Every structure is written in structure tokens, then in C-alpha cells.
């Protein structure tokens, strides 16, 4: 008889403010994925486990704050949960970098399955300090991590995800340096918030979190999409999930302006231009990394040919972005 996998909660680094709590996560069976596994077979097995995840549907989750307050939420039929509430005094519970620690747990300790980690799952949300000069919203794929989104049939995406561990993936040169400069701002002493928003599915959350940490990128909320979005047919007026998440961030911090960073490979340019139009004077600059695809680059250059709403720069290297950001007074 096969042994049943224990239950676990995976919490996604999220964000909030002194009065706004927003945390996402997912309840799954623990497939025992080791992010440091090496060898093509183990990596392939891990990839299979990520996408063949066994979600835990319709279970109650407790979220305990440092002051003892317990918030209640429930997973949906894909195992995801989202807790968004208006509260008071959250900023006072955060550490010096603005991270508010939370403990997630299954409400029912008598579930008919073992629960890993003694039913204690750490979580955190970022609460930017009031002195923040600006925020940064960045894509991940082909912006800081080479994935091959523009390759034929996206075969490089499949190969890199299936056969390369997060520890072996190489970021674009100078990207982490640029992001740290933005994080520290013009004074060099700030803690401007960074948000990583990607079209990658939530199944890759731990993989991408490990990549960002291993390569010394500033810590920030990582916001992905539900994998069922691949087969979801959008209505004509429906915005892409990535765009909705960016708009949610802008609305969460109405007094904070933002820098948007992406690439020319897919639709970052279209999304960022529309966001800039929808939130006048809120977007300080747009940086788009150039990709090796002639047709896509011709399209992007045509888009920006007469664009005047927001300063936009197509960059081949992080050094070009650093020079521009310094000239604009964003960084030291």
C-alpha cells in the first residue's frame, strides 16, 4: 500500500500597508522537492512534481500575526488561498526592512493526514516604510533570468525549467547590482520596495524564490499566476493577470510612484504603456531589456516611436539602465 504524502502550506511573499493586509498561498501535499538536487533525472522528476501538484481543496487556514491576531481564510478548489483585509497598525509589527512575519497553519489539526513542520508554516508580507522614494515592479523571465521565451515554440523555456536547477541558472550580468541600487535609492540608505511580477505559474514559486536569493537580488514579493490561466479564455475586456497585479500594487500604494522593468520578448511593453496611461504621473520610467528577435524588436521600437507619456529606455545591458537611472536621480 502506498504511503500518502503529508499536507503542507506554501506561503507566497506578499505585500501590504499599515492598514492593508494581503497574503496569498497554497495548500498542497508535500512532494519532497529538493531545490538543490542535481542530475537531469532528478531535475525532471522535480519538474513533474511541481506541475502534478496535489492541491488540498476547501480547507480552513489560520494566519497568526505577531500580536496574536488570527485571520481566517479558506483554500479554493485549486488549493489556493488569498487573504485581503483592512486592519490597523500593521507597520508597527514589521521589522526594519518592512517585513511582517506571520504563521500559517491548518485550522483543523485532526485532518486525516500527517501535517509537515508541526503545522507551523512561516509567511511574511512587505510593508514599505513611509520614507520610500519609489517602488520597483519587475518581470523575471528574460528580464533578470534568461529563459528563452522568444525561442522557437519556447523550447528553451521547457528545457531550462525541466533540466536546470535554480542554483545553476545565471542571471543577466549586472541585474542584481542595478536592483540593489534601486532598492537603496538616491541616498544609498533607503529600502525602496521591489515587486517581482511574472507570467510564470505559481508552481515555480519556490524555484524562482531560490534563484533570486541565490543570486543576491533584493528580497521582494513574488507574484505569479495560476496554472489554469493557460487554458482560460479571456474576454475581450479582461486584462492579463500580470497587468491586474501591477494595478493592484499601484492602488495599494496611492502615494508611491514606480519604475517598471521588463523585456521586449512578450507583452511587457504593451502592459506597461497601458498602466502608465491609466495612472498618470505615477510611472517614473520604463526599462525594457532588448531580446535577440528581429521581428519582436521592430514591433517594440514602433510602439515607442512617438511615445511621450513616460521616459522609456530599451537596454542591452544593466549598465545602460544604471547610467540612465543615475542621470534621472533615482540612484546614487
Tab-separated table of C-alpha atoms in Angstrom:
chain	number	residue	atom	x	y	z
A	1	UNK	CA	0.000	0.000	0.000
A	2	UNK	CA	1.375	3.421	-0.981
A	3	UNK	CA	2.177	5.870	1.776
A	4	UNK	CA	0.165	9.067	1.471
A	5	UNK	CA	2.100	12.342	1.282
A	6	UNK	CA	1.684	14.682	4.266
A	7	UNK	CA	-0.031	18.068	3.972
A	8	UNK	CA	1.817	21.384	3.793
A	9	UNK	CA	1.151	25.091	3.261
A	10	UNK	CA	3.272	27.091	0.839
A	11	UNK	CA	3.011	30.815	1.505
A	12	UNK	CA	3.907	33.364	-1.143
A	13	UNK	CA	5.771	36.516	-0.150
A	14	UNK	CA	3.094	39.190	-0.485
A	15	UNK	CA	2.605	42.833	0.462
A	16	UNK	CA	0.504	45.301	2.409
A	17	UNK	CA	0.497	48.617	4.231
A	18	UNK	CA	-0.170	49.863	7.739
A	19	UNK	CA	-3.884	49.291	7.134
A	20	UNK	CA	-3.951	46.730	4.324
A	21	UNK	CA	-3.187	43.004	4.721
A	22	UNK	CA	-2.698	40.906	1.579
A	23	UNK	CA	-1.290	37.358	1.642
A	24	UNK	CA	-1.512	34.515	-0.846
A	25	UNK	CA	-0.536	30.869	-0.611
A	26	UNK	CA	-1.475	27.311	-1.426
A	27	UNK	CA	-2.147	24.088	0.472
A	28	UNK	CA	-0.583	21.023	-1.152
A	29	UNK	CA	0.571	17.532	-0.473
A	30	UNK	CA	4.305	17.557	0.292
A	31	UNK	CA	6.078	16.017	-2.722
A	32	UNK	CA	9.532	16.463	-1.085
A	33	UNK	CA	11.119	18.609	-3.792
A	34	UNK	CA	14.786	19.303	-3.102
A	35	UNK	CA	15.828	22.535	-4.855
A	36	UNK	CA	19.488	21.514	-4.635
A	37	UNK	CA	19.044	18.208	-6.486
A	38	UNK	CA	21.480	17.666	-9.349
A	39	UNK	CA	21.353	15.354	-12.368
A	40	UNK	CA	18.902	15.517	-15.250
A	41	UNK	CA	16.660	12.722	-13.994
A	42	UNK	CA	16.154	14.213	-10.519
A	43	UNK	CA	15.538	17.640	-12.044
A	44	UNK	CA	12.980	16.164	-14.447
A	45	UNK	CA	11.218	14.386	-11.566
A	46	UNK	CA	11.136	17.642	-9.585
A	47	UNK	CA	9.606	19.458	-12.565
A	48	UNK	CA	6.943	16.762	-12.835
A	49	UNK	CA	6.195	17.114	-9.107
A	50	UNK	CA	5.831	20.893	-9.410
A	51	UNK	CA	3.176	20.660	-12.102
A	52	UNK	CA	1.483	17.463	-10.970
A	53	UNK	CA	0.901	19.002	-7.524
A	54	UNK	CA	-1.923	17.580	-5.412
A	55	UNK	CA	-3.837	20.526	-4.043
A	56	UNK	CA	-5.836	20.466	-0.808
A	57	UNK	CA	-9.242	21.887	-1.586
A	58	UNK	CA	-11.646	23.826	0.622
A	59	UNK	CA	-9.738	23.641	3.911
A	60	UNK	CA	-9.648	26.372	6.547
A	61	UNK	CA	-6.347	28.190	7.134
A	62	UNK	CA	-5.295	30.291	10.141
A	63	UNK	CA	-2.889	33.220	9.754
A	64	UNK	CA	-1.418	34.378	13.068
A	65	UNK	CA	0.114	37.849	13.389
A	66	UNK	CA	2.894	38.742	15.892
A	67	UNK	CA	0.353	40.440	18.197
A	68	UNK	CA	-1.695	37.234	18.447
A	69	UNK	CA	-4.423	38.258	15.996
A	70	UNK	CA	-5.653	35.287	13.938
A	71	UNK	CA	-7.069	35.841	10.463
A	72	UNK	CA	-9.193	33.145	8.832
A	73	UNK	CA	-9.194	32.133	5.176
A	74	UNK	CA	-10.044	29.090	3.054
A	75	UNK	CA	-8.477	27.346	0.072
A	76	UNK	CA	-10.342	27.186	-3.232
A	77	UNK	CA	-10.773	24.138	-5.484
A	78	UNK	CA	-7.159	24.505	-6.671
A	79	UNK	CA	-5.764	24.714	-3.147
A	80	UNK	CA	-5.030	28.462	-3.364
A	81	UNK	CA	-5.960	30.973	-0.706
A	82	UNK	CA	-5.949	34.753	-0.660
A	83	UNK	CA	-6.484	36.792	2.476
A	84	UNK	CA	-7.069	40.511	1.989
A	85	UNK	CA	-8.296	42.580	4.924
A	86	UNK	CA	-8.279	46.127	6.256
A	87	UNK	CA	-6.522	46.240	9.639
A	88	UNK	CA	-4.786	48.870	11.765
A	89	UNK	CA	-1.193	49.196	12.966
A	90	UNK	CA	0.443	46.538	10.772
A	91	UNK	CA	3.539	48.680	10.207
A	92	UNK	CA	4.450	48.543	13.897
A	93	UNK	CA	4.642	44.736	13.675
A	94	UNK	CA	7.178	44.728	10.810
A	95	UNK	CA	10.992	44.550	11.075
A	96	UNK	CA	13.465	47.235	9.957
A	97	UNK	CA	13.244	46.150	6.305
A	98	UNK	CA	9.444	46.269	6.437
A	99	UNK	CA	8.710	42.530	6.563
A	100	UNK	CA	5.801	41.445	8.751
A	101	UNK	CA	6.177	37.831	9.992
A	102	UNK	CA	3.108	35.589	10.024
A	103	UNK	CA	2.494	31.957	10.927
A	104	UNK	CA	0.123	29.973	8.706
A	105	UNK	CA	-1.470	26.714	9.855
A	106	UNK	CA	-4.315	24.345	9.083
A	107	UNK	CA	-7.279	25.222	11.305
A	108	UNK	CA	-8.282	21.568	11.691
A	109	UNK	CA	-5.416	19.659	13.337
A	110	UNK	CA	-7.453	16.456	13.010
A	111	UNK	CA	-7.185	16.231	9.243
A	112	UNK	CA	-6.851	12.607	8.123
A	113	UNK	CA	-3.238	13.079	7.078
A	114	UNK	CA	0.063	13.995	8.699
A	115	UNK	CA	0.977	17.677	8.564
A	116	UNK	CA	4.596	18.643	7.953
A	117	UNK	CA	6.566	21.091	10.110
A	118	UNK	CA	4.257	20.533	13.113
A	119	UNK	CA	1.602	22.585	11.312
A	120	UNK	CA	3.735	25.751	11.524
A	121	UNK	CA	4.413	27.471	8.191
A	122	UNK	CA	6.187	30.846	8.199
A	123	UNK	CA	4.881	33.611	5.958
A	124	UNK	CA	5.590	37.303	5.507
A	125	UNK	CA	4.284	40.393	3.784
A	126	UNK	CA	6.210	43.518	2.877
A	127	UNK	CA	5.081	46.828	4.329
A	128	UNK	CA	7.155	49.584	2.671
A	129	UNK	CA	8.417	52.286	5.023
A	130	UNK	CA	6.909	55.758	4.679
A	131	UNK	CA	10.313	57.147	3.650
A	132	UNK	CA	10.419	55.043	0.469
A	133	UNK	CA	11.326	57.218	-2.511
A	134	UNK	CA	9.638	54.951	-5.071
A	135	UNK	CA	8.776	51.323	-5.779
A	136	UNK	CA	10.060	48.959	-8.478
A	137	UNK	CA	7.944	46.391	-10.325
A	138	UNK	CA	9.986	43.902	-12.341
A	139	UNK	CA	9.328	40.978	-14.617
A	140	UNK	CA	11.510	37.876	-14.126
A	141	UNK	CA	11.602	35.841	-17.359
A	142	UNK	CA	14.142	37.260	-19.829
A	143	UNK	CA	14.386	40.400	-17.681
A	144	UNK	CA	16.659	39.130	-14.915
A	145	UNK	CA	16.632	35.395	-15.714
A	146	UNK	CA	17.359	34.130	-19.218
A	147	UNK	CA	14.532	31.712	-20.023
A	148	UNK	CA	14.298	31.657	-23.813
A	149	UNK	CA	10.742	32.979	-24.080
A	150	UNK	CA	11.497	34.174	-27.626
A	151	UNK	CA	12.884	30.800	-28.764
A	152	UNK	CA	11.017	28.697	-31.322
A	153	UNK	CA	7.985	27.064	-29.616
A	154	UNK	CA	9.554	28.322	-26.331
A	155	UNK	CA	11.653	25.132	-26.272
A	156	UNK	CA	14.353	26.843	-24.223
A	157	UNK	CA	11.811	27.651	-21.502
A	158	UNK	CA	10.878	23.981	-21.298
A	159	UNK	CA	14.497	22.793	-21.332
A	160	UNK	CA	15.720	25.331	-18.750
A	161	UNK	CA	12.830	24.670	-16.382
A	162	UNK	CA	12.996	20.883	-16.630
A	163	UNK	CA	16.735	20.254	-16.738
A	164	UNK	CA	18.349	23.152	-14.901
A	165	UNK	CA	18.252	23.622	-11.141
A	166	UNK	CA	17.588	27.124	-9.801
A	167	UNK	CA	21.104	27.098	-8.314
A	168	UNK	CA	22.653	26.743	-11.795
A	169	UNK	CA	20.597	29.400	-13.590
A	170	UNK	CA	22.577	32.515	-14.415
A	171	UNK	CA	21.022	35.992	-14.208
A	172	UNK	CA	21.720	38.737	-16.712
A	173	UNK	CA	25.021	40.391	-15.899
A	174	UNK	CA	24.705	43.358	-13.550
A	175	UNK	CA	20.966	42.888	-12.929
A	176	UNK	CA	21.304	42.257	-9.182
A	177	UNK	CA	23.630	45.274	-8.852
A	178	UNK	CA	21.089	47.511	-10.613
A	179	UNK	CA	18.242	46.268	-8.430
A	180	UNK	CA	20.207	46.853	-5.227
A	181	UNK	CA	20.936	50.411	-6.354
A	182	UNK	CA	17.227	50.974	-6.967
A	183	UNK	CA	16.411	49.380	-3.608
A	184	UNK	CA	18.785	51.764	-1.795
A	185	UNK	CA	17.738	54.784	-3.858
A	186	UNK	CA	19.376	58.172	-4.296
A	187	UNK	CA	20.609	58.321	-0.699
A	188	UNK	CA	22.107	54.826	-0.864
A	189	UNK	CA	20.494	54.157	2.518
A	190	UNK	CA	16.843	53.632	1.615
A	191	UNK	CA	14.710	50.492	1.421
A	192	UNK	CA	12.588	51.110	-1.667
A	193	UNK	CA	10.249	48.132	-2.215
A	194	UNK	CA	10.722	45.710	-5.119
A	195	UNK	CA	7.929	43.553	-6.521
A	196	UNK	CA	8.596	40.631	-8.885
A	197	UNK	CA	5.576	40.094	-11.135
A	198	UNK	CA	5.752	37.299	-13.705
A	199	UNK	CA	3.538	35.302	-16.041
A	200	UNK	CA	5.216	32.134	-14.711
A	201	UNK	CA	2.825	29.811	-12.828
A	202	UNK	CA	2.732	29.569	-9.032
A	203	UNK	CA	4.135	26.044	-9.378
A	204	UNK	CA	7.536	27.689	-9.947
A	205	UNK	CA	7.334	29.972	-6.910
A	206	UNK	CA	9.905	28.168	-4.737
A	207	UNK	CA	12.181	27.668	-7.752
A	208	UNK	CA	12.171	31.397	-8.559
A	209	UNK	CA	12.463	32.440	-4.912
A	210	UNK	CA	15.545	30.225	-4.577
A	211	UNK	CA	17.015	31.707	-7.773
A	212	UNK	CA	16.538	35.294	-6.558
A	213	UNK	CA	18.059	34.557	-3.161
A	214	UNK	CA	20.989	32.541	-4.551
A	215	UNK	CA	21.867	35.362	-6.939
A	216	UNK	CA	21.562	38.089	-4.305
A	217	UNK	CA	18.597	40.002	-5.680
A	218	UNK	CA	16.828	42.271	-3.180
A	219	UNK	CA	14.074	40.458	-1.362
A	220	UNK	CA	10.569	41.297	-2.506
A	221	UNK	CA	7.074	39.884	-3.030
A	222	UNK	CA	6.926	37.326	-5.863
A	223	UNK	CA	3.622	37.414	-7.716
A	224	UNK	CA	2.850	34.732	-10.303
A	225	UNK	CA	-0.267	33.274	-11.933
A	226	UNK	CA	-2.483	30.263	-11.505
A	227	UNK	CA	-1.528	27.479	-13.917
A	228	UNK	CA	-5.147	27.077	-15.024
A	229	UNK	CA	-4.739	30.512	-16.598
A	230	UNK	CA	-3.058	28.793	-19.548
A	231	UNK	CA	-6.385	27.334	-20.661
A	232	UNK	CA	-8.564	30.225	-19.540
A	233	UNK	CA	-10.072	32.123	-22.456
A	234	UNK	CA	-10.108	35.823	-21.606
A	235	UNK	CA	-12.999	38.064	-22.565
A	236	UNK	CA	-12.199	40.976	-24.856
A	237	UNK	CA	-12.108	43.492	-21.977
A	238	UNK	CA	-10.297	41.271	-19.480
A	239	UNK	CA	-6.789	42.407	-18.517
A	240	UNK	CA	-3.846	39.985	-18.302
A	241	UNK	CA	-3.245	38.654	-14.785
A	242	UNK	CA	0.148	40.368	-14.719
A	243	UNK	CA	-1.420	43.730	-15.511
A	244	UNK	CA	-4.088	43.261	-12.841
A	245	UNK	CA	-1.408	42.508	-10.250
A	246	UNK	CA	0.558	45.643	-11.201
A	247	UNK	CA	-2.608	47.737	-10.922
A	248	UNK	CA	-3.337	46.160	-7.531
A	249	UNK	CA	0.124	47.219	-6.312
A	250	UNK	CA	-0.355	50.776	-7.588
A	251	UNK	CA	-3.711	51.009	-5.850
A	252	UNK	CA	-2.265	49.598	-2.616
A	253	UNK	CA	0.259	52.469	-2.506
A	254	UNK	CA	-1.505	55.556	-3.919
A	255	UNK	CA	1.252	57.904	-2.693
A	256	UNK	CA	4.139	55.929	-4.196
A	257	UNK	CA	5.468	56.262	-7.735
A	258	UNK	CA	7.017	53.315	-9.567
A	259	UNK	CA	9.690	52.200	-12.026
A	260	UNK	CA	8.681	49.311	-14.328
A	261	UNK	CA	11.277	46.838	-15.640
A	262	UNK	CA	10.655	44.147	-18.243
A	263	UNK	CA	11.806	42.863	-21.605
A	264	UNK	CA	10.894	43.153	-25.285
A	265	UNK	CA	10.128	39.460	-25.705
A	266	UNK	CA	6.419	39.259	-24.954
A	267	UNK	CA	3.924	41.935	-23.874
A	268	UNK	CA	5.641	43.888	-21.085
A	269	UNK	CA	5.784	46.988	-23.302
A	270	UNK	CA	2.040	46.893	-24.043
A	271	UNK	CA	1.131	46.320	-20.402
A	272	UNK	CA	3.498	48.986	-19.065
A	273	UNK	CA	2.314	51.585	-21.594
A	274	UNK	CA	-1.324	50.971	-20.698
A	275	UNK	CA	-0.548	51.118	-16.971
A	276	UNK	CA	1.256	54.439	-17.493
A	277	UNK	CA	-1.772	55.833	-19.317
A	278	UNK	CA	-4.144	54.581	-16.609
A	279	UNK	CA	-2.071	56.050	-13.755
A	280	UNK	CA	-0.854	59.459	-14.995
A	281	UNK	CA	2.400	60.692	-13.429
A	282	UNK	CA	2.767	57.526	-11.313
A	283	UNK	CA	5.318	55.738	-13.536
A	284	UNK	CA	8.756	57.353	-13.352
A	285	UNK	CA	10.467	55.230	-16.002
A	286	UNK	CA	10.156	52.056	-18.058
A	287	UNK	CA	13.210	49.858	-18.717
A	288	UNK	CA	12.907	47.065	-21.298
A	289	UNK	CA	15.684	44.600	-21.978
A	290	UNK	CA	16.376	44.046	-25.671
A	291	UNK	CA	15.911	40.480	-26.950
A	292	UNK	CA	17.538	38.708	-29.860
A	293	UNK	CA	14.464	38.603	-32.081
A	294	UNK	CA	14.302	40.995	-35.054
A	295	UNK	CA	10.520	40.908	-35.567
A	296	UNK	CA	9.720	41.480	-31.885
A	297	UNK	CA	12.227	44.330	-31.641
A	298	UNK	CA	10.743	46.053	-34.715
A	299	UNK	CA	7.307	45.891	-33.066
A	300	UNK	CA	8.555	47.327	-29.757
A	301	UNK	CA	10.502	50.146	-31.421
A	302	UNK	CA	7.394	51.083	-33.418
A	303	UNK	CA	5.344	51.146	-30.203
A	304	UNK	CA	7.681	53.637	-28.549
A	305	UNK	CA	8.485	55.731	-31.624
A	306	UNK	CA	6.115	58.552	-30.650
A	307	UNK	CA	5.524	57.606	-27.014
A	308	UNK	CA	5.898	60.579	-24.661
A	309	UNK	CA	3.910	59.637	-21.539
A	310	UNK	CA	6.762	58.061	-19.562
A	311	UNK	CA	10.553	58.024	-20.073
A	312	UNK	CA	11.245	54.624	-21.672
A	313	UNK	CA	14.604	53.032	-22.418
A	314	UNK	CA	15.412	49.876	-24.386
A	315	UNK	CA	18.628	48.486	-22.895
A	316	UNK	CA	21.135	45.863	-23.949
A	317	UNK	CA	22.890	45.846	-20.568
A	318	UNK	CA	22.232	46.662	-16.936
A	319	UNK	CA	24.995	49.284	-17.105
A	320	UNK	CA	22.926	51.300	-19.582
A	321	UNK	CA	19.980	51.253	-17.173
A	322	UNK	CA	22.250	52.251	-14.261
A	323	UNK	CA	23.587	55.273	-16.176
A	324	UNK	CA	20.055	56.404	-17.081
A	325	UNK	CA	18.744	55.888	-13.533
A	326	UNK	CA	21.668	57.870	-12.090
A	327	UNK	CA	21.095	60.713	-14.556
A	328	UNK	CA	17.429	60.787	-13.544
A	329	UNK	CA	18.322	60.957	-9.863
A	330	UNK	CA	16.840	57.568	-8.981
A	331	UNK	CA	20.065	56.085	-7.626
A	332	UNK	CA	23.330	57.170	-6.043
